[in-house]
Coordinates of C-alpha atoms in Angstrom, one line a residue:
M493 CA -208.9 12.8 -11.3
I494 CA -208.9 11.6 -8.1
H495 CA -208.0 8.1 -10.1
S496 CA -205.3 9.4 -12.3
R497 CA -203.6 11.2 -9.1
A498 CA -204.0 7.8 -6.8
Y499 CA -202.4 5.9 -9.7
I500 CA -199.4 8.5 -9.7
L501 CA -198.7 8.8 -6.2
L502 CA -199.2 4.6 -5.5
G503 CA -196.4 4.4 -8.5
I504 CA -193.5 6.8 -6.9
L505 CA -194.5 4.7 -3.4
A506 CA -193.0 1.9 -5.3
L507 CA -190.3 3.0 -7.4
L508 CA -189.5 4.2 -3.6
L509 CA -190.0 1.1 -2.4
F510 CA -187.8 -1.1 -5.3
T511 CA -185.1 1.0 -5.0
A512 CA -184.2 0.9 -1.3
C513 CA -184.5 -2.9 -2.3
G514 CA -182.7 -2.7 -4.2
Q515 CA -180.4 -0.7 -2.7
Q516 CA -180.1 -3.2 0.5
Y517 CA -179.5 -6.1 -1.5
Q518 CA -175.9 -4.3 -2.9
A519 CA -175.0 -3.2 0.4
K520 CA -175.5 -7.3 1.3
N521 CA -173.6 -8.2 -2.1
L522 CA -170.6 -5.3 -1.6
V523 CA -170.6 -7.3 2.0
K524 CA -169.9 -10.7 1.8
D525 CA -167.8 -9.5 -1.4
F526 CA -166.0 -7.8 1.9
V527 CA -166.1 -10.5 3.5
K528 CA -165.0 -13.4 1.3
E529 CA -161.6 -11.6 -0.1
H530 CA -160.3 -10.2 3.4
A531 CA -161.8 -12.4 6.1
T532 CA -158.8 -14.3 7.9
E533 CA -161.6 -17.6 8.4
E534 CA -164.5 -18.5 7.4
L535 CA -167.1 -16.6 8.6
N536 CA -171.2 -18.0 9.0
I537 CA -173.6 -14.9 8.2
T538 CA -176.5 -14.5 10.0
G539 CA -178.3 -11.7 9.5
F540 CA -178.2 -7.6 8.2
T541 CA -179.3 -5.2 9.2
D542 CA -181.8 -2.9 7.1
L543 CA -179.1 -0.4 5.2
D544 CA -179.3 3.2 6.7
S545 CA -177.8 6.7 7.2
T546 CA -176.0 8.8 9.5
R547 CA -174.4 12.0 10.1
V548 CA -172.9 11.4 13.7
I549 CA -169.7 10.8 11.9
S550 CA -167.2 12.7 12.3
D551 CA -163.6 13.3 10.7
S552 CA -161.7 12.0 13.7
L553 CA -164.3 9.0 14.2
F554 CA -164.4 7.8 10.3
H555 CA -160.0 7.7 10.2
A556 CA -159.8 6.6 13.5
M557 CA -162.4 3.1 12.2
Q558 CA -160.5 2.5 8.5
Q559 CA -157.2 2.7 11.7
N560 CA -158.4 0.2 13.7
A561 CA -159.3 -1.8 10.1
A562 CA -155.8 -2.6 9.5
N563 CA -155.7 -4.3 13.0
D564 CA -158.8 -6.4 12.9
P565 CA -157.7 -10.1 13.1
L566 CA -160.7 -10.9 11.7
F567 CA -159.8 -9.5 8.2
K568 CA -156.6 -9.0 6.1
N569 CA -155.6 -6.7 4.1
V570 CA -157.7 -3.7 4.4
D571 CA -156.7 -0.8 2.9
F572 CA -159.1 2.2 2.9
S573 CA -156.3 5.0 2.0
G574 CA -158.0 7.4 0.1
K575 CA -161.4 6.4 1.4
T576 CA -163.2 9.8 2.5
P577 CA -166.2 10.5 4.1
S578 CA -169.8 12.2 2.8
S579 CA -171.6 14.6 4.7
T580 CA -174.3 11.3 4.8
L581 CA -172.8 7.3 5.2
L582 CA -175.0 4.9 4.5
Y583 CA -174.2 1.8 6.6
I584 CA -175.1 -1.8 7.4
R585 CA -174.9 -4.2 10.5
M586 CA -173.3 -8.2 9.0
R587 CA -174.3 -10.5 12.5
Y588 CA -172.2 -14.0 12.3
Q589 CA -171.7 -16.2 14.4
K590 CA -168.4 -16.9 15.7
D591 CA -168.5 -20.9 17.7
T592 CA -171.7 -19.8 20.4
L593 CA -171.4 -16.2 20.4
E594 CA -173.4 -14.0 18.0
L595 CA -171.1 -11.2 16.8
S596 CA -171.6 -8.2 14.5
K597 CA -169.8 -5.8 12.1
T598 CA -171.0 -2.1 11.0
F599 CA -170.1 -1.4 7.4
Y600 CA -170.2 2.3 5.8
F601 CA -170.5 3.3 2.1
D602 CA -169.9 5.8 0.0
R603 CA -173.7 7.4 -1.0
D604 CA -173.9 6.1 -3.9
L605 CA -172.8 2.5 -2.4
S606 CA -170.1 1.9 -4.7
A607 CA -166.9 0.6 -2.0
I608 CA -166.8 0.2 1.6
I609 CA -165.3 3.2 3.2
A610 CA -165.1 1.7 7.1
F611 CA -166.1 -0.4 9.4
K612 CA -166.0 -1.5 12.6

C-alpha cells in the first residue's frame, strides 16, 4: 500500500517536471521565431532564463510595453493590437550579445503560451 502511493507520487512529480520542460522549450521557440521574423539585424542569442510567471504587471504598464515595442529599433513590424493580459503572465528573458555588450529582452506570453503579447 505504501509502495503504491510512493509510485503514484513519483509519477505525478515526473509528469510535472516534463510539463515544465515542455513549456520552457515552447517559450524559447516562440521567442526564437519572433526574433527571426521581426529582428532588424541578426542577433547572437546567448541564453534564456527559466520560464516564470508574474501577477505584478498592471494594465497601464502592459500597454506601455506594447506601445514601446512598436518603436524599438531592434524589431520591425511588431503589432500587439488585440493582445490583452490575463491575471497571470508568463515571461522569459532572452540574453543576447551585440558587439561586446551582453544585453537582454524580456518577453511576456499569455497563460497558454500561444503567443508573445509584449516585451521590454
